[in-house]
Amino acid sequence: SAVISQKPSRDICQRGTSLTIQCQVDSQVTMMFWYRQQPGQSLTLIATANQGSEATYESGFVIDKFPISRPNLTFSTLTVSNLSPEDSSIYLCSVEGTRADTQYFGPGTRLTVL
Amino acid sequence: AQSVSQHNHHVILSEAASLELGCNYSYGGTVNLFWYVQYPGQHLQLLLKYFSGDPLVKGIKGFEAEFIKSKFSFNLRKPSVQWSDTAEYFCAVNARAGKSTFGDGTTLTVKP
């Protein structure tokens, strides 16, 4: 299994600002994923981040709003830009397990936008 | 595109009652199926998974799920729930490595 940590665990931000969320994994992984869990809703995949290449975004998510970095095999950041109250969500980092069909999730970052 | 439907949004049970949470998915190809649990204040954890073989899979804490291919279902069961099972349960389908589609979740409240 993989141990995943995220920073910050929660934050309250003002409209129009940005928040960068960090994800650290205790082992090297090829693929890292960012999910969003809006209040009362399920998890939605935002993008897939591979080291050394541009992130791949799912339908409805764009790089200008959710820029992602993946500088090495154990770390990634997700920035949520130009915040609005609709961005209030829990953002989760996830990695692929040793078996490609298994995923592990970080504890999440709870973002509240005022 | 794959989708997942969980039938119950909120289930309330008394301790020792039996539990069954419904999950149906739509996808024409081979899928891998998961149930995740999120206890209050904790992060998402894998409860059990089905990749192939015996369609009845057993997970942690006495949970099991049955994959019925003809019904596109993967229902979660537990014969006797405990207060500590109070949590949110998510069914997920994965047809592309790492890219899971989640159901809306079912909140289970177990009364002591």
PDB file of C-alpha atoms in Angstrom, chain A:
ATOM      1  CA  SER A   1       0.000   0.000   0.000  1.00  0.00           C
ATOM      2  CA  ALA A   2       0.978   3.631  -0.385  1.00  0.00           C
ATOM      3  CA  VAL A   3       0.886   6.289   2.298  1.00  0.00           C
ATOM      4  CA  ILE A   4      -0.242   9.643   0.986  1.00  0.00           C
ATOM      5  CA  SER A   5      -0.136  12.970   2.756  1.00  0.00           C
ATOM      6  CA  GLN A   6      -1.694  16.236   1.685  1.00  0.00           C
ATOM      7  CA  LYS A   7      -1.098  19.825   2.705  1.00  0.00           C
ATOM      8  CA  PRO A   8      -2.982  21.784   3.797  1.00  0.00           C
ATOM      9  CA  SER A   9      -5.637  19.623   5.373  1.00  0.00           C
ATOM     10  CA  ARG A  10      -8.083  22.504   5.154  1.00  0.00           C
ATOM     11  CA  ASP A  11      -8.143  26.143   4.208  1.00  0.00           C
ATOM     12  CA  ILE A  12     -10.508  29.055   3.935  1.00  0.00           C
ATOM     13  CA  CYS A  13      -9.803  31.352   1.014  1.00  0.00           C
ATOM     14  CA  GLN A  14     -11.190  34.553  -0.404  1.00  0.00           C
ATOM     15  CA  ARG A  15     -12.874  34.746  -3.768  1.00  0.00           C
ATOM     16  CA  GLY A  16     -10.421  35.459  -6.586  1.00  0.00           C
ATOM     17  CA  THR A  17      -7.374  34.040  -4.867  1.00  0.00           C
ATOM     18  CA  SER A  18      -5.679  30.689  -5.520  1.00  0.00           C
ATOM     19  CA  LEU A  19      -4.809  27.693  -3.379  1.00  0.00           C
ATOM     20  CA  THR A  20      -2.051  25.204  -4.053  1.00  0.00           C
ATOM     21  CA  ILE A  21      -2.452  21.732  -2.587  1.00  0.00           C
ATOM     22  CA  GLN A  22       0.521  19.469  -2.126  1.00  0.00           C
ATOM     23  CA  CYS A  23       0.493  15.691  -2.337  1.00  0.00           C
ATOM     24  CA  GLN A  24       3.374  13.545  -1.108  1.00  0.00           C
ATOM     25  CA  VAL A  25       3.614   9.776  -1.520  1.00  0.00           C
ATOM     26  CA  ASP A  26       5.951   7.504   0.417  1.00  0.00           C
ATOM     27  CA  SER A  27       6.952   5.545  -2.686  1.00  0.00           C
ATOM     28  CA  GLN A  28       7.600   6.249  -6.336  1.00  0.00           C
ATOM     29  CA  VAL A  29       4.499   6.033  -8.482  1.00  0.00           C
ATOM     30  CA  THR A  30       3.962   6.553 -12.153  1.00  0.00           C
ATOM     31  CA  MET A  31       0.472   7.974 -12.112  1.00  0.00           C
ATOM     32  CA  MET A  32      -1.083  10.369  -9.656  1.00  0.00           C
ATOM     33  CA  PHE A  33      -4.668  11.505  -9.780  1.00  0.00           C
ATOM     34  CA  TRP A  34      -6.551  14.491  -8.456  1.00  0.00           C
ATOM     35  CA  TYR A  35     -10.212  14.173  -7.488  1.00  0.00           C
ATOM     36  CA  ARG A  36     -12.802  16.624  -6.271  1.00  0.00           C
ATOM     37  CA  GLN A  37     -15.610  15.797  -3.872  1.00  0.00           C
ATOM     38  CA  GLN A  38     -18.174  18.569  -3.773  1.00  0.00           C
ATOM     39  CA  PRO A  39     -20.486  18.833  -0.761  1.00  0.00           C
ATOM     40  CA  GLY A  40     -22.946  15.973  -0.712  1.00  0.00           C
ATOM     41  CA  GLN A  41     -21.615  14.558  -3.943  1.00  0.00           C
ATOM     42  CA  SER A  42     -19.332  11.798  -5.071  1.00  0.00           C
ATOM     43  CA  LEU A  43     -15.738  11.932  -6.234  1.00  0.00           C
ATOM     44  CA  THR A  44     -15.003  13.313  -9.677  1.00  0.00           C
ATOM     45  CA  LEU A  45     -11.675  12.872 -11.402  1.00  0.00           C
ATOM     46  CA  ILE A  46     -10.067  16.201 -12.299  1.00  0.00           C
ATOM     47  CA  ALA A  47      -6.877  15.074 -13.978  1.00  0.00           C
ATOM     48  CA  THR A  48      -4.123  12.510 -14.226  1.00  0.00           C
ATOM     49  CA  ALA A  49      -0.561  13.640 -13.580  1.00  0.00           C
ATOM     50  CA  ASN A  50       2.386  11.718 -14.972  1.00  0.00           C
ATOM     51  CA  GLN A  51       5.943  12.726 -14.194  1.00  0.00           C
ATOM     52  CA  GLY A  52       7.625  14.459 -17.095  1.00  0.00           C
ATOM     53  CA  SER A  53       4.534  15.208 -19.115  1.00  0.00           C
ATOM     54  CA  GLU A  54       1.543  17.498 -19.144  1.00  0.00           C
ATOM     55  CA  ALA A  55      -1.372  16.491 -16.985  1.00  0.00           C
ATOM     56  CA  THR A  56      -4.386  14.993 -18.715  1.00  0.00           C
ATOM     57  CA  TYR A  57      -7.641  16.690 -17.789  1.00  0.00           C
ATOM     58  CA  GLU A  58     -11.106  15.175 -17.717  1.00  0.00           C
ATOM     59  CA  SER A  59     -14.025  16.746 -19.458  1.00  0.00           C
ATOM     60  CA  GLY A  60     -15.109  19.924 -17.716  1.00  0.00           C
ATOM     61  CA  PHE A  61     -11.725  20.672 -16.155  1.00  0.00           C
ATOM     62  CA  VAL A  62      -9.103  22.926 -17.731  1.00  0.00           C
ATOM     63  CA  ILE A  63      -5.457  23.645 -17.064  1.00  0.00           C
ATOM     64  CA  ASP A  64      -5.973  27.370 -16.554  1.00  0.00           C
ATOM     65  CA  LYS A  65      -8.293  26.693 -13.628  1.00  0.00           C
ATOM     66  CA  PHE A  66      -6.508  23.633 -12.226  1.00  0.00           C
ATOM     67  CA  PRO A  67      -2.801  23.786 -13.083  1.00  0.00           C
ATOM     68  CA  ILE A  68      -0.914  20.706 -11.927  1.00  0.00           C
ATOM     69  CA  SER A  69       2.754  20.080 -11.398  1.00  0.00           C
ATOM     70  CA  ARG A  70       4.491  16.712 -11.159  1.00  0.00           C
ATOM     71  CA  PRO A  71       8.181  17.390 -10.619  1.00  0.00           C
ATOM     72  CA  ASN A  72       9.100  13.863  -9.508  1.00  0.00           C
ATOM     73  CA  LEU A  73       7.692  10.407  -8.854  1.00  0.00           C
ATOM     74  CA  THR A  74       6.608  11.094  -5.262  1.00  0.00           C
ATOM     75  CA  PHE A  75       5.126  14.584  -5.380  1.00  0.00           C
ATOM     76  CA  SER A  76       2.457  16.603  -7.127  1.00  0.00           C
ATOM     77  CA  THR A  77       0.638  19.881  -6.641  1.00  0.00           C
ATOM     78  CA  LEU A  78      -2.815  20.994  -7.683  1.00  0.00           C
ATOM     79  CA  THR A  79      -3.621  24.691  -7.821  1.00  0.00           C
ATOM     80  CA  VAL A  80      -7.205  25.848  -7.809  1.00  0.00           C
ATOM     81  CA  SER A  81      -7.126  29.295  -9.405  1.00  0.00           C
ATOM     82  CA  ASN A  82      -9.412  32.302  -9.341  1.00  0.00           C
ATOM     83  CA  LEU A  83     -11.457  30.815  -6.553  1.00  0.00           C
ATOM     84  CA  SER A  84     -15.218  31.120  -6.335  1.00  0.00           C
ATOM     85  CA  PRO A  85     -17.603  29.676  -3.741  1.00  0.00           C
ATOM     86  CA  GLU A  86     -18.427  26.888  -6.202  1.00  0.00           C
ATOM     87  CA  ASP A  87     -14.877  25.603  -5.746  1.00  0.00           C
ATOM     88  CA  SER A  88     -15.596  24.768  -2.123  1.00  0.00           C
ATOM     89  CA  SER A  89     -14.900  21.051  -2.045  1.00  0.00           C
ATOM     90  CA  ILE A  90     -12.633  18.371  -0.744  1.00  0.00           C
ATOM     91  CA  TYR A  91      -9.713  17.769  -3.075  1.00  0.00           C
ATOM     92  CA  LEU A  92      -8.104  14.349  -2.957  1.00  0.00           C
ATOM     93  CA  CYS A  93      -4.870  13.035  -4.290  1.00  0.00           C
ATOM     94  CA  SER A  94      -4.760   9.416  -5.348  1.00  0.00           C
ATOM     95  CA  VAL A  95      -2.138   7.019  -6.639  1.00  0.00           C
ATOM     96  CA  GLU A  96      -2.171   3.727  -8.408  1.00  0.00           C
ATOM     97  CA  GLY A  97      -1.253   0.680  -6.356  1.00  0.00           C
ATOM     98  CA  THR A  98       1.205  -1.999  -7.355  1.00  0.00           C
ATOM     99  CA  ARG A  99      -1.679  -3.667  -9.082  1.00  0.00           C
ATOM    100  CA  ALA A 100      -2.785  -1.195 -11.727  1.00  0.00           C
ATOM    101  CA  ASP A 101      -6.444  -1.426 -10.817  1.00  0.00           C
ATOM    102  CA  THR A 102      -6.063  -0.486  -7.177  1.00  0.00           C
ATOM    103  CA  GLN A 103      -6.046   3.063  -5.914  1.00  0.00           C
ATOM    104  CA  TYR A 104      -5.025   4.674  -2.672  1.00  0.00           C
ATOM    105  CA  PHE A 105      -6.323   8.014  -1.541  1.00  0.00           C
ATOM    106  CA  GLY A 106      -4.887  10.825   0.498  1.00  0.00           C
ATOM    107  CA  PRO A 107      -6.749  12.347   3.448  1.00  0.00           C
ATOM    108  CA  GLY A 108      -8.062  15.212   1.334  1.00  0.00           C
ATOM    109  CA  THR A 109      -7.901  18.978   1.533  1.00  0.00           C
ATOM    110  CA  ARG A 110     -11.098  20.703   2.545  1.00  0.00           C
ATOM    111  CA  LEU A 111     -11.364  24.059   0.775  1.00  0.00           C
ATOM    112  CA  THR A 112     -13.920  26.680   1.702  1.00  0.00           C
ATOM    113  CA  VAL A 113     -14.186  29.779  -0.474  1.00  0.00           C
ATOM    114  CA  LEU A 114     -15.878  32.827   0.976  1.00  0.00           C
TER     115      LEU A 114
END
